Short mmCIF file of C-alpha atoms in Angstrom, two decimals:
data_model
loop_
_atom_site.label_atom_id
_atom_site.label_comp_id
_atom_site.label_asym_id
_atom_site.label_seq_id
_atom_site.Cartn_x
_atom_site.Cartn_y
_atom_site.Cartn_z
CA ASP D 1 23.21 -29.13 -32.52
CA ASP D 2 20.10 -28.90 -30.32
CA ILE D 3 18.64 -26.22 -32.62
CA TYR D 4 16.49 -27.68 -35.40
CA ALA D 5 15.58 -24.45 -37.15
CA ILE D 6 15.77 -20.69 -36.68
CA GLU D 7 12.52 -18.95 -37.63
CA LEU D 8 12.64 -15.17 -37.92
CA VAL D 9 9.57 -12.96 -37.55
CA GLY D 10 9.28 -9.18 -37.57
CA GLY D 11 9.96 -6.13 -39.66
CA SER D 12 13.70 -6.05 -38.92
CA ILE D 13 14.28 -9.32 -40.78
CA ARG D 14 13.91 -7.37 -44.02
CA ILE D 15 17.19 -5.57 -43.30
CA PRO D 16 20.03 -7.35 -45.17
CA ALA D 17 22.61 -6.49 -42.48
CA VAL D 18 20.46 -8.16 -39.80
CA LYS D 19 20.11 -11.31 -41.91
CA GLN D 20 23.85 -11.41 -42.52
CA ARG D 21 24.80 -11.00 -38.84
CA LEU D 22 22.35 -13.68 -37.71
CA THR D 23 23.53 -16.10 -40.39
CA GLU D 24 27.15 -15.57 -39.39
CA PHE D 25 26.32 -15.98 -35.68
CA PHE D 26 24.36 -19.23 -35.99
CA GLY D 27 26.36 -20.61 -38.90
CA ARG D 28 23.28 -21.89 -40.74
CA GLU D 29 20.52 -20.77 -43.06
CA LEU D 30 17.62 -18.86 -41.56
CA SER D 31 13.94 -19.61 -42.10
CA TYR D 32 11.23 -17.08 -43.02
CA THR D 33 8.21 -19.36 -43.52
CA LEU D 34 5.95 -17.87 -40.83
CA ASN D 35 3.67 -15.00 -41.82
CA GLN D 36 4.54 -12.27 -39.33
CA ASP D 37 0.98 -10.91 -39.42
CA GLU D 38 -0.28 -14.27 -38.17
CA ALA D 39 2.51 -15.10 -35.69
CA VAL D 40 0.71 -13.87 -32.56
CA ALA D 41 -2.62 -15.41 -33.61
CA ARG D 42 -0.98 -18.79 -34.31
CA GLY D 43 0.84 -18.70 -30.97
CA CYS D 44 -2.36 -17.88 -29.08
CA ALA D 45 -4.23 -20.67 -30.87
CA LEU D 46 -1.48 -23.15 -29.99
CA GLN D 47 -1.43 -22.11 -26.32
CA CYS D 48 -5.22 -22.44 -26.13
CA ALA D 49 -5.04 -25.91 -27.67
CA ILE D 50 -2.36 -26.95 -25.15
CA ALA D 51 -4.44 -25.66 -22.22
CA SER D 52 -7.73 -27.14 -23.48
CA PRO D 53 -8.75 -30.72 -22.58
CA VAL D 54 -10.64 -30.94 -25.87
CA PHE D 55 -7.59 -30.93 -28.17
CA ARG D 56 -4.62 -33.26 -28.26
CA VAL D 57 -1.36 -31.74 -29.42
CA ARG D 58 2.25 -32.83 -29.42
CA ASP D 59 4.41 -31.92 -26.43
CA PHE D 60 5.38 -28.36 -27.12
CA ALA D 61 7.26 -26.14 -24.67
CA VAL D 62 7.75 -22.40 -24.96
CA ASN D 63 10.84 -21.29 -23.04
CA ASP D 64 11.21 -17.62 -22.25
CA ILE D 65 14.08 -15.78 -20.56
CA THR D 66 14.79 -12.47 -18.92
CA ALA D 67 17.06 -10.42 -21.16
CA HIS D 68 18.62 -8.33 -18.38
CA PRO D 69 20.01 -9.46 -15.00
CA ILE D 70 18.15 -8.24 -11.91
CA ARG D 71 19.96 -7.28 -8.71
CA PHE D 72 18.58 -6.96 -5.17
CA LYS D 73 20.15 -4.40 -2.80
CA TRP D 74 19.58 -3.84 0.91
CA GLU D 75 21.10 -1.94 3.81
CA ASP D 76 23.66 -3.74 5.94
CA ALA D 77 22.38 -4.45 9.44
CA ASN D 78 24.94 -6.90 10.79
CA GLY D 79 28.31 -5.49 9.74
CA SER D 80 28.44 -7.66 6.62
CA ASP D 81 29.86 -6.55 3.32
CA ASP D 82 27.14 -8.40 1.39
CA THR D 83 24.55 -5.77 0.54
CA SER D 84 23.58 -6.87 -2.96
CA LEU D 85 22.99 -10.00 -4.99
CA ASP D 86 22.22 -10.73 -8.64
CA VAL D 87 19.12 -12.80 -7.98
CA PHE D 88 18.05 -13.37 -11.58
CA ALA D 89 20.98 -13.70 -13.96
CA ARG D 90 20.87 -12.76 -17.62
CA TYR D 91 18.97 -15.33 -19.69
CA ASN D 92 17.39 -16.71 -16.52
CA PRO D 93 14.38 -18.88 -17.54
CA ILE D 94 10.95 -17.50 -16.64
CA PRO D 95 8.77 -18.08 -14.76
CA SER D 96 11.30 -18.44 -11.96
CA THR D 97 11.23 -18.28 -8.15
CA LYS D 98 14.14 -17.60 -5.81
CA MET D 99 14.24 -17.83 -2.00
CA LEU D 100 16.43 -15.34 -0.09
CA THR D 101 17.42 -15.51 3.56
CA PHE D 102 18.01 -12.48 5.78
CA TYR D 103 18.84 -12.08 9.48
CA ARG D 104 17.11 -9.08 10.99
CA LYS D 105 15.69 -7.65 14.21
CA GLN D 106 13.43 -5.05 12.62
CA ALA D 107 11.73 -4.06 9.37
CA PHE D 108 13.97 -3.63 6.35
CA ALA D 109 13.77 -2.76 2.65
CA ILE D 110 14.96 -4.44 -0.52
CA GLU D 111 15.45 -2.54 -3.75
CA ALA D 112 15.44 -4.23 -7.16
CA GLU D 113 17.28 -2.83 -10.16
CA TYR D 114 18.78 -3.94 -13.43
CA ALA D 115 22.35 -5.06 -12.75
CA ASP D 116 23.80 -3.73 -16.03
CA PRO D 117 22.18 -0.40 -16.99
CA THR D 118 24.49 -0.05 -20.01
CA GLN D 119 22.65 -2.89 -21.75
CA LEU D 120 19.22 -1.26 -21.35
CA PRO D 121 17.57 0.70 -24.17
CA PRO D 122 18.51 4.41 -23.97
CA GLY D 123 16.37 6.35 -21.53
CA THR D 124 15.29 3.28 -19.52
CA ASN D 125 15.29 3.68 -15.74
CA ALA D 126 17.41 0.93 -14.18
CA TRP D 127 15.45 1.06 -10.90
CA ILE D 128 12.61 -1.47 -10.82
CA SER D 129 10.96 -1.57 -7.43
CA ARG D 130 11.27 -1.35 -3.64
CA PHE D 131 9.91 -3.95 -1.23
CA ASP D 132 9.43 -3.06 2.44
CA ILE D 133 9.33 -6.07 4.75
CA LYS D 134 7.27 -5.14 7.83
CA GLY D 135 6.60 -6.87 11.13
CA VAL D 136 10.07 -8.31 11.78
CA GLU D 137 10.80 -8.82 15.50
CA PRO D 138 13.86 -10.28 17.27
CA LEU D 139 13.72 -13.69 18.91
CA GLU D 140 12.84 -13.98 22.60
CA SER D 141 16.53 -14.33 23.29
CA GLY D 142 17.19 -11.03 21.50
CA ASP D 143 18.98 -12.71 18.60
CA LEU D 144 18.37 -11.97 14.96
CA ALA D 145 15.29 -13.51 13.39
CA THR D 146 15.64 -15.60 10.24
CA VAL D 147 13.55 -14.06 7.44
CA LYS D 148 12.71 -15.90 4.23
CA VAL D 149 11.80 -13.76 1.22
CA LYS D 150 10.36 -15.35 -1.93
CA ALA D 151 11.00 -13.42 -5.15
CA ARG D 152 9.34 -14.39 -8.42
CA LEU D 153 9.53 -13.48 -12.07
CA ASP D 154 6.18 -14.49 -13.53
CA LEU D 155 5.42 -15.71 -17.04
CA SER D 156 5.17 -12.11 -18.23
CA GLY D 157 8.57 -11.22 -16.77
CA VAL D 158 7.06 -9.09 -13.98
CA LEU D 159 9.08 -9.06 -10.75
CA ASN D 160 7.37 -9.37 -7.40
CA VAL D 161 7.99 -10.50 -3.84
CA THR D 162 5.20 -12.99 -3.33
CA SER D 163 5.76 -13.66 0.37
CA ALA D 164 7.99 -13.08 3.37
CA TYR D 165 7.97 -14.91 6.69
CA THR D 166 10.11 -15.72 9.71
CA VAL D 167 11.31 -19.20 10.59
CA GLU D 168 12.67 -20.67 13.78
CA GLU D 169 14.71 -23.71 14.58
CA VAL D 170 12.93 -26.32 16.66
CA GLU D 171 14.05 -29.70 17.93
CA VAL D 172 11.82 -32.62 16.96
CA GLU D 173 12.03 -36.38 17.26
CA GLU D 174 11.90 -38.63 14.24
CA PRO D 175 12.43 -42.35 13.77
CA VAL D 176 15.82 -43.56 12.66
CA GLU D 177 15.67 -45.41 9.37
CA GLN D 178 16.27 -49.10 10.03
CA PRO D 179 17.68 -51.59 7.55
CA GLU D 180 15.19 -54.15 6.30
CA ALA D 181 15.00 -57.26 8.46
CA LYS D 182 16.56 -60.36 6.94
CA GLU D 183 14.53 -63.43 6.33
CA GLY D 184 13.88 -65.21 9.60
CA GLU D 185 14.64 -62.16 11.74
CA GLU D 186 11.98 -60.33 13.65
CA PRO D 187 11.70 -56.54 13.20
CA ALA D 188 12.52 -54.32 16.17
CA ALA D 189 9.61 -53.93 18.58
CA ALA D 190 9.87 -50.13 18.69
CA PRO D 191 11.67 -47.87 16.23
CA GLU D 192 14.72 -46.04 17.45
CA MET D 193 14.13 -42.25 17.74
CA ARG D 194 16.54 -39.38 17.30
CA LYS D 195 16.34 -35.66 17.88
CA VAL D 196 16.90 -33.35 14.91
CA LYS D 197 16.65 -29.62 14.40
CA LYS D 198 14.33 -28.27 11.70
CA LEU D 199 13.29 -24.86 10.46
CA VAL D 200 9.56 -24.26 10.69
CA ARG D 201 7.51 -21.32 9.50
CA LYS D 202 6.71 -19.03 12.40
CA ALA D 203 4.94 -15.85 11.23
CA ASP D 204 3.96 -14.22 7.96
CA LEU D 205 5.28 -10.72 7.30
CA THR D 206 3.74 -7.79 5.45
CA VAL D 207 5.30 -6.83 2.12
CA LEU D 208 4.70 -3.32 0.78
CA GLN D 209 5.77 -2.52 -2.78
CA ALA D 210 6.65 0.76 -4.43
CA SER D 211 7.46 0.85 -8.12
CA GLN D 212 7.43 3.04 -11.19
CA CYS D 213 3.75 2.21 -11.63
CA LEU D 214 1.31 5.04 -11.06
CA ASP D 215 -0.49 5.18 -7.74
CA ALA D 216 -4.22 4.57 -7.47
CA ALA D 217 -5.12 8.26 -7.14
CA THR D 218 -3.14 9.19 -10.27
CA LEU D 219 -4.65 6.30 -12.24
CA THR D 220 -8.13 7.41 -11.22
CA GLU D 221 -7.43 10.99 -12.29
CA LEU D 222 -5.98 9.90 -15.63
CA ALA D 223 -8.93 7.58 -16.26
CA LYS D 224 -11.27 10.49 -15.54
CA ARG D 225 -9.41 12.71 -18.00
CA GLU D 226 -9.51 9.97 -20.62
CA ARG D 227 -13.28 9.63 -20.22
CA GLU D 228 -13.64 13.40 -20.56
CA MET D 229 -11.59 13.39 -23.76
CA HIS D 230 -13.63 10.47 -25.10
CA THR D 231 -16.85 12.34 -24.35
CA ALA D 232 -15.44 15.42 -26.07
CA ASP D 233 -14.53 13.34 -29.14
CA LEU D 234 -18.05 11.89 -29.27
CA LEU D 235 -19.49 15.42 -29.07
CA VAL D 236 -17.25 16.58 -31.92
CA GLY D 237 -18.45 13.68 -34.06
CA ALA D 238 -22.11 14.26 -33.17
CA THR D 239 -21.73 17.99 -33.93
CA GLU D 240 -20.29 17.22 -37.35
CA VAL D 241 -23.17 14.83 -38.07
CA ALA D 242 -25.72 17.49 -37.04
CA LYS D 243 -24.02 20.09 -39.25
CA ASN D 244 -23.98 17.74 -42.24
CA SER D 245 -27.64 16.84 -41.66
CA LEU D 246 -28.62 20.52 -41.70
CA GLU D 247 -26.66 21.19 -44.88
CA GLU D 248 -28.10 18.11 -46.58
CA TYR D 249 -31.67 19.07 -45.63
CA ILE D 250 -31.24 22.62 -46.97
CA TYR D 251 -30.19 21.43 -50.43
CA GLU D 252 -32.67 18.56 -50.61
CA ALA D 253 -35.65 20.56 -49.33
CA ARG D 254 -34.97 23.50 -51.68
CA ALA D 255 -34.92 21.21 -54.72
CA LYS D 256 -38.10 19.38 -53.74
CA VAL D 257 -40.17 22.36 -52.58
CA GLU D 258 -39.66 23.91 -56.02
CA GLY D 259 -40.40 20.57 -57.71
CA ASP D 260 -42.24 17.54 -56.28
CA TYR D 261 -43.59 19.33 -53.21
CA ALA D 262 -44.84 22.46 -55.07
CA PRO D 263 -48.46 21.24 -55.56
CA PHE D 264 -48.70 20.38 -51.86
CA ILE D 265 -47.70 23.67 -50.27
CA GLU D 266 -49.35 27.08 -50.30
CA ALA D 267 -47.58 29.76 -52.32
CA ALA D 268 -47.07 31.99 -49.26
CA ASP D 269 -45.69 29.06 -47.23
CA GLN D 270 -43.44 28.06 -50.12
CA LYS D 271 -42.01 31.59 -50.35
CA GLN D 272 -41.45 31.69 -46.57
CA PHE D 273 -39.84 28.26 -46.57
CA LEU D 274 -37.43 29.14 -49.38
CA SER D 275 -36.52 32.33 -47.55
CA ASN D 276 -35.83 30.35 -44.36
CA LEU D 277 -33.67 27.89 -46.30
CA MET D 278 -31.60 30.72 -47.78
CA GLU D 279 -31.21 32.35 -44.38
CA ALA D 280 -30.14 29.03 -42.82
CA GLU D 281 -27.61 28.45 -45.61
CA ASP D 282 -26.06 31.89 -45.15
CA TRP D 283 -25.87 31.32 -41.40
CA LEU D 284 -24.33 27.86 -41.88
CA TYR D 285 -21.41 29.15 -43.94
CA ASP D 286 -20.88 32.22 -41.76
CA GLU D 287 -21.30 32.30 -38.00
CA GLY D 288 -22.72 28.78 -37.96
CA ASP D 289 -19.61 27.25 -39.51
CA ASP D 290 -18.23 26.44 -36.06
CA THR D 291 -20.94 26.29 -33.43
CA THR D 292 -22.58 23.76 -31.11
CA LYS D 293 -24.52 20.60 -31.87
CA ASP D 294 -27.68 22.03 -30.26
CA ALA D 295 -27.55 25.09 -32.53
CA TYR D 296 -27.53 22.90 -35.66
CA LEU D 297 -30.36 20.74 -34.33
CA GLU D 298 -32.43 23.82 -33.46
CA LYS D 299 -32.01 25.24 -36.98
CA LEU D 300 -32.94 21.88 -38.52
CA ALA D 301 -36.06 21.55 -36.35
CA GLY D 302 -37.19 25.06 -37.36
CA LEU D 303 -36.88 24.24 -41.07
CA LYS D 304 -38.65 20.90 -40.73
CA ALA D 305 -41.60 22.58 -39.03
CA LEU D 306 -42.42 24.18 -42.40
CA GLY D 307 -41.07 21.55 -44.75
CA GLU D 308 -42.30 18.29 -43.24
CA PRO D 309 -46.06 18.97 -43.69
CA ALA D 310 -45.54 19.38 -47.45
CA ALA D 311 -43.39 16.25 -47.54
CA GLU D 312 -46.06 14.32 -45.66
CA ARG D 313 -48.78 15.45 -48.10
CA PHE D 314 -46.55 14.39 -51.01
CA ARG D 315 -46.03 10.93 -49.51
CA GLU D 316 -49.75 10.66 -48.79
CA ASP D 317 -50.59 11.48 -52.42
CA LYS D 318 -48.15 8.85 -53.70
CA GLU D 319 -49.11 6.07 -51.32
CA ARG D 320 -52.91 6.63 -51.08
CA PRO D 321 -53.84 5.05 -54.47
CA LYS D 322 -51.97 1.89 -53.65
CA ALA D 323 -53.54 1.66 -50.19
CA ALA D 324 -57.02 2.31 -51.62
CA ARG D 325 -56.49 -0.35 -54.27
CA GLU D 326 -55.40 -2.91 -51.70
CA LEU D 327 -58.42 -2.11 -49.49
CA ARG D 328 -60.80 -2.33 -52.47
CA ASP D 329 -59.34 -5.74 -53.41
CA ALA D 330 -59.79 -6.95 -49.83
CA VAL D 331 -63.42 -5.77 -49.79
CA ALA D 332 -64.15 -7.58 -53.06
CA GLN D 333 -62.46 -10.74 -51.82
CA TRP D 334 -64.50 -10.90 -48.63
CA ALA D 335 -67.71 -10.07 -50.50
CA ASP D 336 -67.07 -12.99 -52.87
CA ARG D 337 -66.50 -15.31 -49.95
CA ALA D 338 -69.65 -14.16 -48.14
CA THR D 339 -71.83 -14.81 -51.20
CA SER D 340 -70.02 -17.90 -52.49
CA GLN D 341 -71.92 -21.19 -52.71
CA GLU D 342 -68.78 -23.31 -52.82
CA GLU D 343 -68.78 -26.35 -50.60
CA ARG D 344 -65.73 -25.21 -48.64
CA TYR D 345 -67.79 -22.27 -47.32
CA ALA D 346 -70.89 -24.36 -46.58
CA HIS D 347 -70.15 -24.42 -42.85
CA ILE D 348 -70.72 -20.65 -42.59
CA THR D 349 -74.23 -19.82 -41.35
CA PRO D 350 -76.48 -17.27 -43.12
CA GLU D 351 -76.23 -14.97 -40.10
CA GLU D 352 -72.43 -14.97 -40.27
CA ARG D 353 -72.52 -14.32 -44.02
CA GLN D 354 -74.84 -11.37 -43.50
CA ARG D 355 -72.54 -9.85 -40.88
CA VAL D 356 -69.65 -10.02 -43.37
CA ILE D 357 -71.77 -8.46 -46.13
CA ASP D 358 -72.85 -5.63 -43.85
CA ARG D 359 -69.27 -4.96 -42.84
CA VAL D 360 -68.11 -5.03 -46.49
CA GLU D 361 -70.78 -2.51 -47.51
CA LYS D 362 -69.87 -0.20 -44.64
CA VAL D 363 -66.17 -0.24 -45.54
CA GLN D 364 -66.96 0.30 -49.23
CA GLU D 365 -69.08 3.35 -48.43
CA TRP D 366 -66.32 4.78 -46.21
CA LEU D 367 -63.73 4.25 -48.95
CA ASP D 368 -65.87 5.89 -51.65
CA GLU D 369 -66.52 8.84 -49.37
CA LYS D 370 -62.83 9.40 -48.64
CA LEU D 371 -61.81 9.11 -52.31
CA GLU D 372 -64.39 11.73 -53.37
CA LYS D 373 -62.74 14.36 -51.17
#
């Protein structure tokens, strides 16, 4: 009755047998209103809104659990039969913290494992981690020290021993709670004291963990290998780009040197360039089909040494008339301004006008000279 609705998300909800089993188990209709592609994004947005002081949202709690019980095991040191304990039961809410008490004279180890390996996915290692508690020493009297171990399952379901420390029993005095004085009665002059025994934290202990996680040296080596593979992938991509650039230039240059570029290249150079293009094409589809990036770039640079001058002369021929026209228009414009008698130019002195006219004439002569060549 506490369940308002059951919302299903994920690819498995498309399986009719899954829908049927869930409907039979809960005894009610299931809901499929949430777009599964947006489920994670919506959840993240909601969590951000809850954590942010800028937004106001309704009280909304997300309760997570651990699907498999976790057991702690340790070696017996005191003749006790208790050498294991299911610390986190199945469906235990997370995050969750448990405090364990041990009686020891020396360092000891705790191993964590899944309590029911048969419920794990096939191939899953039931062993989780080992925690070595270091620095344990007996009391001055030689008795066992009381050790407190704090185990925690964090919000992500990761198990860890967050702290371990020894405690000792000390005798302290504290006031006895007195009943409130009745009206007209004077309170006691001094409170009555009593001696009580309390456990106080004595010394922090070192906790060393060993788990299925990779050690630092292995992680460093794997990261190095990943970087090497990434560099190799980049080189493969760059080599392919260089090869395609060479092939593209061969076809494009051959078409243009026999067409648009023909008037701008000497006949002997044209013949040599076409021969080089043919030679490069044959090489590209033979021994150059699988070679290095530098080899492709070297071939391309050699071809461009002959082809680019013709291309530059072609571009110069196409763009020069426009540039000359724009310069001629600018010369005429400044000449008109220098000789204009309009009132808006009246502030310009005759000397300044003459300097402009001289400059205009000089530029005009230079332009005419260059165009005659």
